[in-house]
PDB file of C-alpha atoms in Angstrom:
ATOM      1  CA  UNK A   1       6.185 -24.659  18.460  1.00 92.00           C
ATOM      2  CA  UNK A   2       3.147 -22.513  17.209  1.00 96.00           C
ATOM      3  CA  UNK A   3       0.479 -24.159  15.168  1.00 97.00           C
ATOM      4  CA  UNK A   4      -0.484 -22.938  11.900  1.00 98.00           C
ATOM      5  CA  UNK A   5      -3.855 -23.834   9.614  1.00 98.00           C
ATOM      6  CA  UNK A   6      -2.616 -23.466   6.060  1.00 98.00           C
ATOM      7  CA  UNK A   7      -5.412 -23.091   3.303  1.00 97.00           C
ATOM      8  CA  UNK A   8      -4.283 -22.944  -0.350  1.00 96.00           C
ATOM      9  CA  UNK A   9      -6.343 -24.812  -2.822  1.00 95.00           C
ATOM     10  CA  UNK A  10      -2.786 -25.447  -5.129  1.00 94.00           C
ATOM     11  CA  UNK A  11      -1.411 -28.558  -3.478  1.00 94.00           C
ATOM     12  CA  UNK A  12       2.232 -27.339  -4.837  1.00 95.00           C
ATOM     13  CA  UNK A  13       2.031 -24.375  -3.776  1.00 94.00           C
ATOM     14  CA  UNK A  14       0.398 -25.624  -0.162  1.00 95.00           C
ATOM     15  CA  UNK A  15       3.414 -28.365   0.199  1.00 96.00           C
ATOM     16  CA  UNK A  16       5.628 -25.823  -0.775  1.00 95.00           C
ATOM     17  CA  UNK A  17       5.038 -23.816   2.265  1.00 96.00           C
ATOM     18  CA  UNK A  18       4.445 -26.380   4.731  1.00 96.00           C
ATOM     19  CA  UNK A  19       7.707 -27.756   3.578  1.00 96.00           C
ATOM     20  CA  UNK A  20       9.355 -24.257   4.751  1.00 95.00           C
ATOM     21  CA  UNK A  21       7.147 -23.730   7.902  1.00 96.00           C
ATOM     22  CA  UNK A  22       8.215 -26.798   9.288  1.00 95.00           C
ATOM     23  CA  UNK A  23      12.122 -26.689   8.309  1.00 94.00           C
ATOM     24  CA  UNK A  24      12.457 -24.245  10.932  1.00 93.00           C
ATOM     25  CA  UNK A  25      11.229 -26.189  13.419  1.00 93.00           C
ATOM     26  CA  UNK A  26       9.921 -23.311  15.100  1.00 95.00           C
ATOM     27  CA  UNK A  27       5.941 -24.001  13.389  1.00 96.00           C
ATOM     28  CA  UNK A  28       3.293 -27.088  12.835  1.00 96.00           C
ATOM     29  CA  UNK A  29       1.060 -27.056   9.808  1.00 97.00           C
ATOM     30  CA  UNK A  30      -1.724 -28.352  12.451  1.00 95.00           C
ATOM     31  CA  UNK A  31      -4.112 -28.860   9.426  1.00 96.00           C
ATOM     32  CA  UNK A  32      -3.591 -28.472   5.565  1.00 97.00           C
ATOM     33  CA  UNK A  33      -7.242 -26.886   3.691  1.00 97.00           C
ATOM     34  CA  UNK A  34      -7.539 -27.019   0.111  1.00 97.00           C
ATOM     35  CA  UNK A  35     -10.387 -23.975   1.100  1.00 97.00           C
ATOM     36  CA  UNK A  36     -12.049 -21.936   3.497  1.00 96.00           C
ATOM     37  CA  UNK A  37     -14.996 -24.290   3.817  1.00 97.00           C
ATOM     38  CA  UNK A  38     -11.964 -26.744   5.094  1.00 97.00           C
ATOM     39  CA  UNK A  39     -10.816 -24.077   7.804  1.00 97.00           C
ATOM     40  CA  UNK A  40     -14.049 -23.487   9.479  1.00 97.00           C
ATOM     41  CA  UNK A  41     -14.542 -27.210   9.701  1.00 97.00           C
ATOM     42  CA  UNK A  42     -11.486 -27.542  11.378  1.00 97.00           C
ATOM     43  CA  UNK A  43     -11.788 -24.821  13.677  1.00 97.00           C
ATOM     44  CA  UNK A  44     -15.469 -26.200  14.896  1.00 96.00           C
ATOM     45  CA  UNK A  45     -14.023 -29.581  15.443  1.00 95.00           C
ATOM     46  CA  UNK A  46     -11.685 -27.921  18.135  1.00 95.00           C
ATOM     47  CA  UNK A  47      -8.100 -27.784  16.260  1.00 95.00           C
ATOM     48  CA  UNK A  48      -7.569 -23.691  17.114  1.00 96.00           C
ATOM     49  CA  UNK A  49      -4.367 -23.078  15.880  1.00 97.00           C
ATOM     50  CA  UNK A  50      -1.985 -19.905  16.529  1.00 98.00           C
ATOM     51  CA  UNK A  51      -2.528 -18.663  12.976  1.00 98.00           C
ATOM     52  CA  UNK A  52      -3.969 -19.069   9.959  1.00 98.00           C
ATOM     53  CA  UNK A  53      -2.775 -18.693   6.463  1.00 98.00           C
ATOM     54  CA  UNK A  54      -4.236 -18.187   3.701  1.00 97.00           C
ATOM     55  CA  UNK A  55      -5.046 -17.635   0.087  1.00 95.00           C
ATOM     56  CA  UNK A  56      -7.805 -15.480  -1.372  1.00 93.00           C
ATOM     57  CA  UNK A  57      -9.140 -17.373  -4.561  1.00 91.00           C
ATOM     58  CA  UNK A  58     -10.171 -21.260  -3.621  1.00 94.00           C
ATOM     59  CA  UNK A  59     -13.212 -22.893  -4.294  1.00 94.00           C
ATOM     60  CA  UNK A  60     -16.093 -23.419  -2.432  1.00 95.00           C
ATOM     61  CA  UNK A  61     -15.096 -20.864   0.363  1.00 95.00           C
ATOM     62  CA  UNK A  62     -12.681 -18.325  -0.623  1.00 94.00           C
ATOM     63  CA  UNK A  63     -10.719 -16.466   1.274  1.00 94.00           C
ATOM     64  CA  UNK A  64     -12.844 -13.090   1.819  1.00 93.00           C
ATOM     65  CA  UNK A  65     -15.805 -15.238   2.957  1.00 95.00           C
ATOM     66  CA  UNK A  66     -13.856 -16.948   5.669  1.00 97.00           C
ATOM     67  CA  UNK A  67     -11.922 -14.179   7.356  1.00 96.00           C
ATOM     68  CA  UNK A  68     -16.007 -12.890   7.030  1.00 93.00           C
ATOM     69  CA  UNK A  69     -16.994 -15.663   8.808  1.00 94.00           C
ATOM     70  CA  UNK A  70     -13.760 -16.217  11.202  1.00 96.00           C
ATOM     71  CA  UNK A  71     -14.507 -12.619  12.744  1.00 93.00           C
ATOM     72  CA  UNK A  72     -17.625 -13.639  13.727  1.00 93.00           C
ATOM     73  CA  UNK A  73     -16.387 -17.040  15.318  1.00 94.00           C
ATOM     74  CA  UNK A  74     -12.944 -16.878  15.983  1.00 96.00           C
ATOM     75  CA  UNK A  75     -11.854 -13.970  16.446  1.00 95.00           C
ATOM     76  CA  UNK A  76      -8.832 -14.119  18.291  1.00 96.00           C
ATOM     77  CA  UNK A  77      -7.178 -16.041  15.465  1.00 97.00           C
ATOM     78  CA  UNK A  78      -4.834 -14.084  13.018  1.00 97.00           C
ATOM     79  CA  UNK A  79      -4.922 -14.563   9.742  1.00 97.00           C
ATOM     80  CA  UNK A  80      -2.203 -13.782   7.321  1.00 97.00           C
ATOM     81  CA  UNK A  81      -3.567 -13.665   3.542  1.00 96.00           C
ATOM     82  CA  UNK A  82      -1.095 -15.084   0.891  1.00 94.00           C
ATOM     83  CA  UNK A  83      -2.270 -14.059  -2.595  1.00 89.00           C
ATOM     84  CA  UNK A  84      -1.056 -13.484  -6.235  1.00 86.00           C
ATOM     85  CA  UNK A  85      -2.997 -10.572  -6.407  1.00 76.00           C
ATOM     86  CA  UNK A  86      -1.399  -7.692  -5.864  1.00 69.00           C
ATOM     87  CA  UNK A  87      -3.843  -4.756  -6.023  1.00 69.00           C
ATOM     88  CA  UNK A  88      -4.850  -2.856  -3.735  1.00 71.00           C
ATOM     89  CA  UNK A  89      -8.282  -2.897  -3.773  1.00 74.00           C
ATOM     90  CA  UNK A  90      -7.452  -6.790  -2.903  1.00 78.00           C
ATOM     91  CA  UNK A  91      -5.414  -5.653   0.000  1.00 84.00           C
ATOM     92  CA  UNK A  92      -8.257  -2.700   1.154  1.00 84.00           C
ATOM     93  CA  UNK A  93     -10.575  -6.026   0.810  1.00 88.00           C
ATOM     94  CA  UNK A  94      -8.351  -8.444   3.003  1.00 90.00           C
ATOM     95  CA  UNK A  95      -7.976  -6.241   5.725  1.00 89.00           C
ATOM     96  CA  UNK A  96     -11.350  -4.815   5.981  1.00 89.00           C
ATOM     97  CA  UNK A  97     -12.809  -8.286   6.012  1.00 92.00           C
ATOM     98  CA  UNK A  98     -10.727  -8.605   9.390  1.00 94.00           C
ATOM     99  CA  UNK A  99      -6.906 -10.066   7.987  1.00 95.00           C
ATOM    100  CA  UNK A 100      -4.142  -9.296   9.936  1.00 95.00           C
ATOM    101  CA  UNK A 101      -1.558  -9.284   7.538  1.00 94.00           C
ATOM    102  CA  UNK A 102      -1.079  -9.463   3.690  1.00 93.00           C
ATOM    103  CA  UNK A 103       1.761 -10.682   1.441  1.00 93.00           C
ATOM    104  CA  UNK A 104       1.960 -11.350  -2.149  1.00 89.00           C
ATOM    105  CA  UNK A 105       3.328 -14.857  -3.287  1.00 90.00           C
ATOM    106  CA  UNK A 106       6.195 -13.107  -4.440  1.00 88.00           C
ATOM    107  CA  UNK A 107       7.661 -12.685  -1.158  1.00 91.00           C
ATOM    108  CA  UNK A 108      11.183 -14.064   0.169  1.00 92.00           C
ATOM    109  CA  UNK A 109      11.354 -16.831   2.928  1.00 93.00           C
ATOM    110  CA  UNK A 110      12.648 -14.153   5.082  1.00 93.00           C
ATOM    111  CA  UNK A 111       9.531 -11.511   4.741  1.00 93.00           C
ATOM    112  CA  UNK A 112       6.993 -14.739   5.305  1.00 95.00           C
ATOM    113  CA  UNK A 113       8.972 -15.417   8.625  1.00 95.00           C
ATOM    114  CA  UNK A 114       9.149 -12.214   9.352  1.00 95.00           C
ATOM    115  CA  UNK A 115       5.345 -11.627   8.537  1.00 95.00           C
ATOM    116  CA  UNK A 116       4.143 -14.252  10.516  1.00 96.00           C
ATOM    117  CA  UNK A 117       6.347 -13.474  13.742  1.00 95.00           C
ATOM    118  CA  UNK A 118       5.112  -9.729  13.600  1.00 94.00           C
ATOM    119  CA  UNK A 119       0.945 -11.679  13.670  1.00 96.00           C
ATOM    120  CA  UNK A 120       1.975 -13.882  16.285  1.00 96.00           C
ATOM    121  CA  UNK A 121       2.857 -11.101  18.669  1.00 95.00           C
ATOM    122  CA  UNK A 122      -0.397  -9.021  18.421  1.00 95.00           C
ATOM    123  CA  UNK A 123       0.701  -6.801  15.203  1.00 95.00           C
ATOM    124  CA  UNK A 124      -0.467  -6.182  11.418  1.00 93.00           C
ATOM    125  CA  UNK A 125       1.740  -6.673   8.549  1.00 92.00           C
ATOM    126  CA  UNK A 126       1.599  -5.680   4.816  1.00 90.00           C
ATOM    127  CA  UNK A 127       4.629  -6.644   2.486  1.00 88.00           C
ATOM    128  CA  UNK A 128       6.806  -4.188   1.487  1.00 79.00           C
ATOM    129  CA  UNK A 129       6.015  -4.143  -2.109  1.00 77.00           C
ATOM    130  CA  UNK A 130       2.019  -3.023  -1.509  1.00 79.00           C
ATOM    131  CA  UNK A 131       2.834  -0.762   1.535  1.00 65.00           C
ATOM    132  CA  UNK A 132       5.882   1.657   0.253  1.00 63.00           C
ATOM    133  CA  UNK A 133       3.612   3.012  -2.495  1.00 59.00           C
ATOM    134  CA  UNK A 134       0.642   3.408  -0.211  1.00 59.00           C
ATOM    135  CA  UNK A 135       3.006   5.075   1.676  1.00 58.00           C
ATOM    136  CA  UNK A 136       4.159   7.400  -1.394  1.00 57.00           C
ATOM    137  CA  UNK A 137       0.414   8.055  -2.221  1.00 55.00           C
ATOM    138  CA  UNK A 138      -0.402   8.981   1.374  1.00 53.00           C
ATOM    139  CA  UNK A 139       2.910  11.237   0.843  1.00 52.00           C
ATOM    140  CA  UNK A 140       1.734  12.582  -2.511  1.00 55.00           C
ATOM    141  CA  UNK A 141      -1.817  13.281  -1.102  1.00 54.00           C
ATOM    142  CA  UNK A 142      -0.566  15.497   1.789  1.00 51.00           C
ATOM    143  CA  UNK A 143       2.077  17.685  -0.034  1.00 50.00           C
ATOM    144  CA  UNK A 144      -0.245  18.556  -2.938  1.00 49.00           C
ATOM    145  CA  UNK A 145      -2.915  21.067  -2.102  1.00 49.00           C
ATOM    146  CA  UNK A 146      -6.311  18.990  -2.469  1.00 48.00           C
ATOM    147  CA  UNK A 147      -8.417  22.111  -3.933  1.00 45.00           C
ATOM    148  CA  UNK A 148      -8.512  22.860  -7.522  1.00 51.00           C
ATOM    149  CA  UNK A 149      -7.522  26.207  -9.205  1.00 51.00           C
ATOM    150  CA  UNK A 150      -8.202  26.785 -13.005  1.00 54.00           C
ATOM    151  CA  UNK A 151      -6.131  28.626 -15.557  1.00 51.00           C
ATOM    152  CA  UNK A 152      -7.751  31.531 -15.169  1.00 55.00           C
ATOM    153  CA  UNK A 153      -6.922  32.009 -11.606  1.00 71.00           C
ATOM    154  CA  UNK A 154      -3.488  33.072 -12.381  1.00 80.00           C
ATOM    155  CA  UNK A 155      -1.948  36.439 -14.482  1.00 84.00           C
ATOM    156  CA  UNK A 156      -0.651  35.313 -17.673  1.00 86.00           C
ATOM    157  CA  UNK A 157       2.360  36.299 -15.959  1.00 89.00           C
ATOM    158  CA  UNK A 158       2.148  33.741 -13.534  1.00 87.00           C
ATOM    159  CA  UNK A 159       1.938  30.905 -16.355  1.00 87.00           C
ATOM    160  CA  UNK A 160       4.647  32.206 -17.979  1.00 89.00           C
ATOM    161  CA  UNK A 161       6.716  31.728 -14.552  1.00 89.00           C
ATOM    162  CA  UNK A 162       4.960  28.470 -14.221  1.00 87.00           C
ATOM    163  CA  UNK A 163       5.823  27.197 -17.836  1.00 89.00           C
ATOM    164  CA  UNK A 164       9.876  28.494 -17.328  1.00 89.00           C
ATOM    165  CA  UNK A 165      10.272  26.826 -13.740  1.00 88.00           C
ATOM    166  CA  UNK A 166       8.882  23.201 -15.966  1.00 84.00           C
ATOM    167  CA  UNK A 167      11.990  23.936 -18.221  1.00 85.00           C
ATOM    168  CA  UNK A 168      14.100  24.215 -15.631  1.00 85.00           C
ATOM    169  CA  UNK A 169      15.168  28.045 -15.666  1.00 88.00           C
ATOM    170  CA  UNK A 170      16.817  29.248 -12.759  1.00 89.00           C
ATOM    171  CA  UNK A 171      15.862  32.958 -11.438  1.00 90.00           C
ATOM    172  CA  UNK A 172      18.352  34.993 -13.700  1.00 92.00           C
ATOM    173  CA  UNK A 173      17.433  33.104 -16.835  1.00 91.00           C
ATOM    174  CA  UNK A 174      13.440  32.984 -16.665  1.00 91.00           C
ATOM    175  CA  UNK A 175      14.404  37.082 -15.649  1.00 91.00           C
ATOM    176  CA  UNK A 176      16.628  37.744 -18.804  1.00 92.00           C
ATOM    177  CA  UNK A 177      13.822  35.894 -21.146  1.00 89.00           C
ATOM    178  CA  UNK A 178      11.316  37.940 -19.680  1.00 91.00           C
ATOM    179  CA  UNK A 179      13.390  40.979 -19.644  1.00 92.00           C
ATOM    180  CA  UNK A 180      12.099  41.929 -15.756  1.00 92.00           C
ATOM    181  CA  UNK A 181      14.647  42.093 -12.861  1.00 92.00           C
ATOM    182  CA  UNK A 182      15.263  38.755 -10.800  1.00 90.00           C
ATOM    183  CA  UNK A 183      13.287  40.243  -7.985  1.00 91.00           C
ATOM    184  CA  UNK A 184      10.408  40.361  -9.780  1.00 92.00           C
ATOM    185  CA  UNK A 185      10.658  36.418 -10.836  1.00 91.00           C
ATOM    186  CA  UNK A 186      11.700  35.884  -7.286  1.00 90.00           C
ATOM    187  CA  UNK A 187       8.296  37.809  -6.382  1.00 89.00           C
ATOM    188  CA  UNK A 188       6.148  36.155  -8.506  1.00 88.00           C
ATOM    189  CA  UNK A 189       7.232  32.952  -7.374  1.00 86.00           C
ATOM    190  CA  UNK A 190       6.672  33.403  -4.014  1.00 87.00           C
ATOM    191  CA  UNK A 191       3.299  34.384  -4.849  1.00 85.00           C
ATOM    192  CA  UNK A 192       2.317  31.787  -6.589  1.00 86.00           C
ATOM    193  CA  UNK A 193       3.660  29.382  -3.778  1.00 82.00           C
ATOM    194  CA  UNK A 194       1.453  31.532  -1.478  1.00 81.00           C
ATOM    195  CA  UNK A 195      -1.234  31.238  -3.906  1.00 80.00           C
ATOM    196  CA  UNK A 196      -1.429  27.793  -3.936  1.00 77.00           C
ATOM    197  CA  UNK A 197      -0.392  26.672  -0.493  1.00 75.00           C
ATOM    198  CA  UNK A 198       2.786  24.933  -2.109  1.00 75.00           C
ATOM    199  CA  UNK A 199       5.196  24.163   0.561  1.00 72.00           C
ATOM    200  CA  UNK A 200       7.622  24.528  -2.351  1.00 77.00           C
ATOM    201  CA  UNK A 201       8.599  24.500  -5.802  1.00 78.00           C
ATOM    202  CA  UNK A 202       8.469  20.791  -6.492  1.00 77.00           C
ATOM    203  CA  UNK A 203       5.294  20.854  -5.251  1.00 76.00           C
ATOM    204  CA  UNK A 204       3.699  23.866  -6.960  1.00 80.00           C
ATOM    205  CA  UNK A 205       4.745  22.381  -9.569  1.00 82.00           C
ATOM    206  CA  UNK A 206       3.549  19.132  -9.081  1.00 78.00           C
ATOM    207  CA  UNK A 207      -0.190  21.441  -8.482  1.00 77.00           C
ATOM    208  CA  UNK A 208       0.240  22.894 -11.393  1.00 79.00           C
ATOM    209  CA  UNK A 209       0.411  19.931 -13.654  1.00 78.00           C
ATOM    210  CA  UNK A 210      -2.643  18.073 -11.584  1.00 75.00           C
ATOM    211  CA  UNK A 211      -4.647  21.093 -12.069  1.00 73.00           C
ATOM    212  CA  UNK A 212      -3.945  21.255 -16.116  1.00 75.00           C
ATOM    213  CA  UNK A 213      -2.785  25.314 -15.437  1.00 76.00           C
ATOM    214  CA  UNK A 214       0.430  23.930 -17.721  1.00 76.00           C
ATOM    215  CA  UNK A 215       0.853  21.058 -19.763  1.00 67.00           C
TER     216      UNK A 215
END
């Protein structure tokens, strides 16, 4: 059965989740902390468990603080942060201060289990609902070109082939409104995807928008 410090200065909340720790009979709430202050003491009166959890907002020690001073001291003990913050500068914080795993409050019985299994065995752990749109942004950061074109780096031509793809136009239709053949819209597409360093349309487009050449 692994042991488990549990810090959360909302004794509802904190009976709430011993109360489903232990109903698996797979962990012990070893000690119950109402704040970080509480899980130090513990910890230097020789009760190391197999994890801690933990909020982020308590009283006289909060949570940043301890993991702080838990690096320094106890390394080897993972902590998984609990919060009902959901940012992700409070996440960036969490982890830098030496957390091994984040969730929100929000998360199912299942995720928490899940959570704390992945800590126990040597790995990290964010919830789903931070890390898929980290994960889109880290996405979003690598298919957009990072350097910044102006207006004026494109033909008016070029904006005009910018401003019909936005609406939508296929090919033949921006080349009938522009009266030029559809190899010449195919052309100037293509070179403005080569301009750019747009893997593709979506994406040019995408560039286009970020860099105000169309509204």
């Amino acid at each position: 059965m692994k042991q488990i410090i549990l810090a959360e200065d909302h004794k509802v909340i904190r009976n709430g989740v011993k109360m489903l720790l232990e109903s698996t009979q797979q962990y012990q709430v070893l000690q119950e902390a109402s704040n970080g202050q509480e899980v130090i003491d513990a910890l230097n009166k020789g009760l190391i468990p197999d994890l801690i959890v933990s909020d982020i907002g308590m009283p006289v020690m909060d949570g940043i603080t301890m993991l702080a001073e838990l690096k320094q001291s106890y390394p080897q003990i993972p902590v998984l942060i609990m919060s009902m913050m959901e940012s992700d500068a409070n996440l960036y914080q969490t982890i830098k201060a030496g957390a091994r795993g984040f969730l929100t409050k929000s998360v199912d019985a299942e995720e928490l289990f899940f959570a704390i299994n992945r800590l126990l065995i040597g790995e990290r752990y964010v919830c789903s609902s931070l890390a898929i749109p980290i994960i889109d942004h880290v996405i979003q950061k690598e298919l957009v070109p990072s350097f910044k074109m102006r207006s004026g780096d494109f033909s008016s031509r070029e904006i005009e082939i910018l401003q019909l793809i936005g609406q939508g136009l296929t090919n033949v239709e921006m080349a009938d409104k522009l009266f030029i053949s559809k190899r010449t819209v195919e052309g100037h597409r293509q070179s403005l995807i080569d301009k750019t360093g747009a893997r593709n349309t979506a994406v040019l487009m995408r560039f286009a928008y970020a860099n105000g050449i169309i509204d």
